[in-house]
Short mmCIF file of C-alpha atoms in Angstrom, two decimals:
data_model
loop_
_atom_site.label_atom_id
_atom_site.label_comp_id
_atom_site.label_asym_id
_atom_site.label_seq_id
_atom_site.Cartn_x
_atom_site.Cartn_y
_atom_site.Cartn_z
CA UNK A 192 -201.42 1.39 29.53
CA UNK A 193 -204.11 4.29 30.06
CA UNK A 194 -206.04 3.04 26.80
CA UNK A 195 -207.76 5.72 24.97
CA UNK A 196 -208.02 9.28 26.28
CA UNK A 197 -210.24 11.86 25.49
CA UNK A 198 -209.61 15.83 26.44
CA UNK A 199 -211.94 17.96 27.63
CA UNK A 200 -214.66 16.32 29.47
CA UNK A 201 -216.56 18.74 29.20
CA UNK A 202 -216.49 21.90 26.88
CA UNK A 203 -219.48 24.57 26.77
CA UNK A 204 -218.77 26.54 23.22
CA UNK A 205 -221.06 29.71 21.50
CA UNK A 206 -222.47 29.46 18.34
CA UNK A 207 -219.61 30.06 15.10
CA UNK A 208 -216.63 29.06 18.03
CA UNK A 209 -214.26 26.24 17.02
CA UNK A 210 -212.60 23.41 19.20
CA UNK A 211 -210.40 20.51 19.25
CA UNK A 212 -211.55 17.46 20.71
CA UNK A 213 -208.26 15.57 21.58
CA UNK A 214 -208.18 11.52 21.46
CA UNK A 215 -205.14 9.65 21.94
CA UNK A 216 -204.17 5.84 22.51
CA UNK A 217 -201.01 3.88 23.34
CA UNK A 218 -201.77 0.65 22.26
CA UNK A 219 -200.56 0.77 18.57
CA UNK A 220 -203.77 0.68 17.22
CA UNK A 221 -204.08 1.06 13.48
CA UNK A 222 -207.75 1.73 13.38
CA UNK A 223 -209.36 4.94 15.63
CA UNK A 224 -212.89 6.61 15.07
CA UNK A 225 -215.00 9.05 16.54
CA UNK A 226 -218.59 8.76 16.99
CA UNK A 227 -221.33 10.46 18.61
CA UNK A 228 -224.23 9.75 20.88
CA UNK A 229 -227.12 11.33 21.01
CA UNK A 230 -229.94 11.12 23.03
CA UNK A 231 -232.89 8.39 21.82
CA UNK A 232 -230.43 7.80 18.88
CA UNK A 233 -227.23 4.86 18.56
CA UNK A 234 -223.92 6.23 18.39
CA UNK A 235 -223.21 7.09 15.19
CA UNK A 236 -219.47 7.09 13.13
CA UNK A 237 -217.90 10.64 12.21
CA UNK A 238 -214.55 10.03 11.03
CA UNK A 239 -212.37 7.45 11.51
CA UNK A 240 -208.95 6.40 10.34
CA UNK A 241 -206.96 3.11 9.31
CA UNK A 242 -203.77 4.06 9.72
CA UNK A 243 -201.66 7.55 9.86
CA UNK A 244 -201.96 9.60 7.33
CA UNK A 245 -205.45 7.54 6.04
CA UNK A 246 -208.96 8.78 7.13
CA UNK A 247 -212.61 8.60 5.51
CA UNK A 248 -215.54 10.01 6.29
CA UNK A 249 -218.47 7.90 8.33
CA UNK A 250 -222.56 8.07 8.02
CA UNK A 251 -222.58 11.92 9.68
CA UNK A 252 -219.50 14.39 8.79
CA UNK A 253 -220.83 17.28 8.28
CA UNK A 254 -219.19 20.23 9.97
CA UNK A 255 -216.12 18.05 11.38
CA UNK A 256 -212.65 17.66 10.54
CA UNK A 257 -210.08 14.79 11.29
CA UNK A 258 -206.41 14.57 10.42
CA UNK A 259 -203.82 11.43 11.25
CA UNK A 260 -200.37 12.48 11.62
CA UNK A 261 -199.31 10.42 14.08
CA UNK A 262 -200.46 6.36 15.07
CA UNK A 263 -201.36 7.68 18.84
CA UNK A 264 -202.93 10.39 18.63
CA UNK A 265 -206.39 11.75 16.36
CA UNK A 266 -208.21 15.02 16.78
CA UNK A 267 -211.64 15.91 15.89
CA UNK A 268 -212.33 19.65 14.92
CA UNK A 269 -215.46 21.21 14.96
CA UNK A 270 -214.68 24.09 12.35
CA UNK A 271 -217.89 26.48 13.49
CA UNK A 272 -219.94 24.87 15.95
CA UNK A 273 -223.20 24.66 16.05
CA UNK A 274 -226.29 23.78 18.39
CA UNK A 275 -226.88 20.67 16.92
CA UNK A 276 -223.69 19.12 17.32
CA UNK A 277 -224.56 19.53 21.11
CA UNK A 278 -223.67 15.81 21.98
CA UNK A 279 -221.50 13.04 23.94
CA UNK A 280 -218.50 12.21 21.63
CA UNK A 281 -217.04 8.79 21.73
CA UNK A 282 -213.50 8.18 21.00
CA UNK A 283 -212.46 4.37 19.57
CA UNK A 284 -209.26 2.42 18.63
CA UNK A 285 -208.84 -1.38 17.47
CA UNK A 286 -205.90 -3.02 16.58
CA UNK A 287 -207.39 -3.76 12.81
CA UNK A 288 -210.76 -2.78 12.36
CA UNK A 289 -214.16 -2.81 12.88
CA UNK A 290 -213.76 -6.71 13.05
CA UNK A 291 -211.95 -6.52 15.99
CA UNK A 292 -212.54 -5.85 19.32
CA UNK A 293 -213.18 -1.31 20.04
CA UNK A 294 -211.61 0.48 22.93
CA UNK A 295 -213.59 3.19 24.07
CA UNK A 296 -212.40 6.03 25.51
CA UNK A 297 -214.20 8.24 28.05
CA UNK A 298 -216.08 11.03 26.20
CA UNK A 299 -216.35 14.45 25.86
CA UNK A 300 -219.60 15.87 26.51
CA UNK A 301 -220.57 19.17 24.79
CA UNK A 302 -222.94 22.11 24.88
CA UNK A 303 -223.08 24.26 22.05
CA UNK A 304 -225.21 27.65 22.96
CA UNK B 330 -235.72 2.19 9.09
CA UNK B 331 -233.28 0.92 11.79
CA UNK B 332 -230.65 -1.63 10.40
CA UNK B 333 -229.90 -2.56 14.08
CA UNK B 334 -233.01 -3.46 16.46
CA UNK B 335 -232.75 -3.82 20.17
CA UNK B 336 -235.29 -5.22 22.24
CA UNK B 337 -236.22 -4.62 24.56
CA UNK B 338 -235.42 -0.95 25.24
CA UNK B 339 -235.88 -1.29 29.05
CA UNK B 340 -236.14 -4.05 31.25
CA UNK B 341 -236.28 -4.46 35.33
CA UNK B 342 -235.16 -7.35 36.74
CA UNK B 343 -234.64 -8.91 40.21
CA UNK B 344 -231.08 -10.04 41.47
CA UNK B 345 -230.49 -13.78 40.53
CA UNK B 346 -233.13 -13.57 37.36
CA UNK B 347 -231.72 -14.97 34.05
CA UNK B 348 -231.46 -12.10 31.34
CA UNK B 349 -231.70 -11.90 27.94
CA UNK B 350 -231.08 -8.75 25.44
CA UNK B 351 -231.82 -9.45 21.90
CA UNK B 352 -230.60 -7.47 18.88
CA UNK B 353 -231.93 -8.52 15.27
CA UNK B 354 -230.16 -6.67 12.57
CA UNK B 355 -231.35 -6.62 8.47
CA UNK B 356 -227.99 -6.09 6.50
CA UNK B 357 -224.94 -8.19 5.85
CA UNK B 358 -222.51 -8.00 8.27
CA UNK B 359 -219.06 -9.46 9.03
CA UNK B 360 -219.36 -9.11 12.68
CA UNK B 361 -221.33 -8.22 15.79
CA UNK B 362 -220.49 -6.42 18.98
CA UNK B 363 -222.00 -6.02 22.36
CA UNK B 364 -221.11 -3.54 24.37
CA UNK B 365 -222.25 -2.09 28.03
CA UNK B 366 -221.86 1.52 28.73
CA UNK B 367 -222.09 2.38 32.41
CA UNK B 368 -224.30 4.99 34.32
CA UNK B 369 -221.13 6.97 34.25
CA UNK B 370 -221.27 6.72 30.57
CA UNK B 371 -218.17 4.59 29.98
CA UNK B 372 -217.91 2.09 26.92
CA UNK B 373 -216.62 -1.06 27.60
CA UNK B 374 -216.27 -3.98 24.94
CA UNK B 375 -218.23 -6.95 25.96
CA UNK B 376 -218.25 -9.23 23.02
CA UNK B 377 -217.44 -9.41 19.16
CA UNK B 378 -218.61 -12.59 17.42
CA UNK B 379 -219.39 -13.87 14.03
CA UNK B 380 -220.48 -17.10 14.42
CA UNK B 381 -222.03 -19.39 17.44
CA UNK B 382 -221.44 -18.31 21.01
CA UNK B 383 -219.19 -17.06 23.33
CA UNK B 384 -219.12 -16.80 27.21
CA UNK B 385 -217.03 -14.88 29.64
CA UNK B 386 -218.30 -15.16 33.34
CA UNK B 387 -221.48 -14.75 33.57
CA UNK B 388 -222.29 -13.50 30.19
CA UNK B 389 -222.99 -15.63 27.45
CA UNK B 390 -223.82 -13.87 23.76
CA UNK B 391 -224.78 -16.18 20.56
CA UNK B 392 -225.55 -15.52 16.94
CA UNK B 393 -227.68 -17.12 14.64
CA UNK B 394 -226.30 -15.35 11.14
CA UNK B 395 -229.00 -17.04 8.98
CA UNK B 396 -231.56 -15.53 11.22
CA UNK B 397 -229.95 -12.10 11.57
CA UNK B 398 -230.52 -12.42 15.50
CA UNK B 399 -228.19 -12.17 18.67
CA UNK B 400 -228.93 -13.01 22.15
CA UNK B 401 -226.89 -11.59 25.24
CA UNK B 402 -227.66 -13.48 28.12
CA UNK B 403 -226.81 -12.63 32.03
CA UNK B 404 -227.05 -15.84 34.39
CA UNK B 405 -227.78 -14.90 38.07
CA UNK B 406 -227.92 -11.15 37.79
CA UNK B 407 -226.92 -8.61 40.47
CA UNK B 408 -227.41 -5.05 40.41
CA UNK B 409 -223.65 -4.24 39.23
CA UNK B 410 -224.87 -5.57 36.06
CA UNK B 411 -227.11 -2.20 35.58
CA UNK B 412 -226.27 -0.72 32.66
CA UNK B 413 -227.18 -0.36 28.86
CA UNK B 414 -226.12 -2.68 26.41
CA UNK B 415 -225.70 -1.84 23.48
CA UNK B 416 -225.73 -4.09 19.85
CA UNK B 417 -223.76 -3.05 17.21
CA UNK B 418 -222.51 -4.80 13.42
CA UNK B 419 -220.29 -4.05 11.50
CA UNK B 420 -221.49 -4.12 7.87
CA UNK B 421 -220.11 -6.83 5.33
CA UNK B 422 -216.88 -5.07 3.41
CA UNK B 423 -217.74 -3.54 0.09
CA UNK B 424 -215.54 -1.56 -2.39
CA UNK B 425 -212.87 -2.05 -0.15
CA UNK B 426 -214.40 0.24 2.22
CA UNK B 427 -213.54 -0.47 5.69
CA UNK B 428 -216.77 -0.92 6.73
CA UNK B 429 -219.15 0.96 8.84
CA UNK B 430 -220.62 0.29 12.53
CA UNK B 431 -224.07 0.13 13.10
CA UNK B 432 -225.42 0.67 16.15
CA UNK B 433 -229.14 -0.26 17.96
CA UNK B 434 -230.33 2.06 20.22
CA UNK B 435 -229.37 0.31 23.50
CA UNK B 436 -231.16 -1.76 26.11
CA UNK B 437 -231.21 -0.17 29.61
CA UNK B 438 -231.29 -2.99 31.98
CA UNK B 439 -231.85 -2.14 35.81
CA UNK B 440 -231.73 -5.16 38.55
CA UNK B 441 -233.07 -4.68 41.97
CA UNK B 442 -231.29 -6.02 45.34
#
């Protein structure tokens, strides 16, 4: 199994640009999130989703977009970007919920100009 | 106000030293996680408990729910351990919400050969 994947690494974006940060898993999760971490700060939840088809919004939205059409696979989009969503995004799955045991995946680091 | 409180935020030990990372938390919560997240920035799953103690090598990680306290313990450390951990709960169910994960801020722990 690779777990949960997370494409680009790295992505260096202008000001008003948009992006898709890709996350996938093949474990048959139900349950996948996205957070970000910021320095000084704890990660904190964006999206996430209990199932495909299902997703609700976490403690900092703003200015992202998720969709769920598929168990494997959940994108985050970043509609215009902006400097302050100049982070490290996480990428999680679990099996049930937030109960159960998170898979991480690597992270996406990103620079907004 | 931080619902999740690490402590403490750094800490330098010497190979072989006993460890302990505490995390006291102030909401309701239906479980806890620890987690270590690598110089390289990976996320890796160390624990999820709701109750009593668990161990898995040399890690050991308790909870005391009436006191809203956790302990994550490292017996005879050695400088792979070097990384920050990283508390976080996820808050007790409500409106059939799926919940929400809290996280602390991380402890960055750093042993010496």
């Amino acid at each position: 199994n690779a777990g949960v994947t997370q494409t680009p690494k790295f992505q260096v974006l202008k000001t008003g640009q948009s992006m898709t940060l890709q996350c996938a898993q093949d474990m048959n999760h139900e349950y996948m999130s996205w957070y970000r971490q910021d320095p000084g700060m704890g990660l904190r939840l964006i999206h996430y989703s209990v199932g495909a088809g299902i997703t609700d919004q976490g403690e900092v939205p703003n200015g992202y977009n998720v969709s769920r059409s598929t168990t494997e696979d959940f994108p985050l989009r970043l509609l215009s970007a902006a400097p302050s969503q100049t982070s490290v995004y996480f990428c999680a799955s679990s099996y049930g919920g937030l109960w159960e045991t998170q898979y991480f995946g690597p992270g996406t680091r990103l620079l907004v100009l | 106000k931080n619902e999740v409180e690490q402590s403490p935020q750094n800490l330098t030990a010497q190979e072989g030293e006993f460890i302990t990372i505490n995390c006291s938390y102030s909401v309701g919560i239906s479980a806890l996680h620890w987690l270590q997240q690598h110089p390289g920035g990976g996320i890796v799953s160390l624990f999820m408990l709701s109750s009593g103690k668990k161990k898995h090598g040399r890690l050991i990680a308790t909870i005391n729910i009436q006191e809203k306290h956790s302990s994550l313990h490292i017996t005879a450390s050695h400088p792979r351990d070097s990384a920050v951990y990283i508390c976080a709960v996820t808050l007790t169910l409500y409106g059939g919400s799926q919940g929400n994960l809290i996280f602390g801020k991380g402890t960055k722990l750093s042993v010496k050969p």
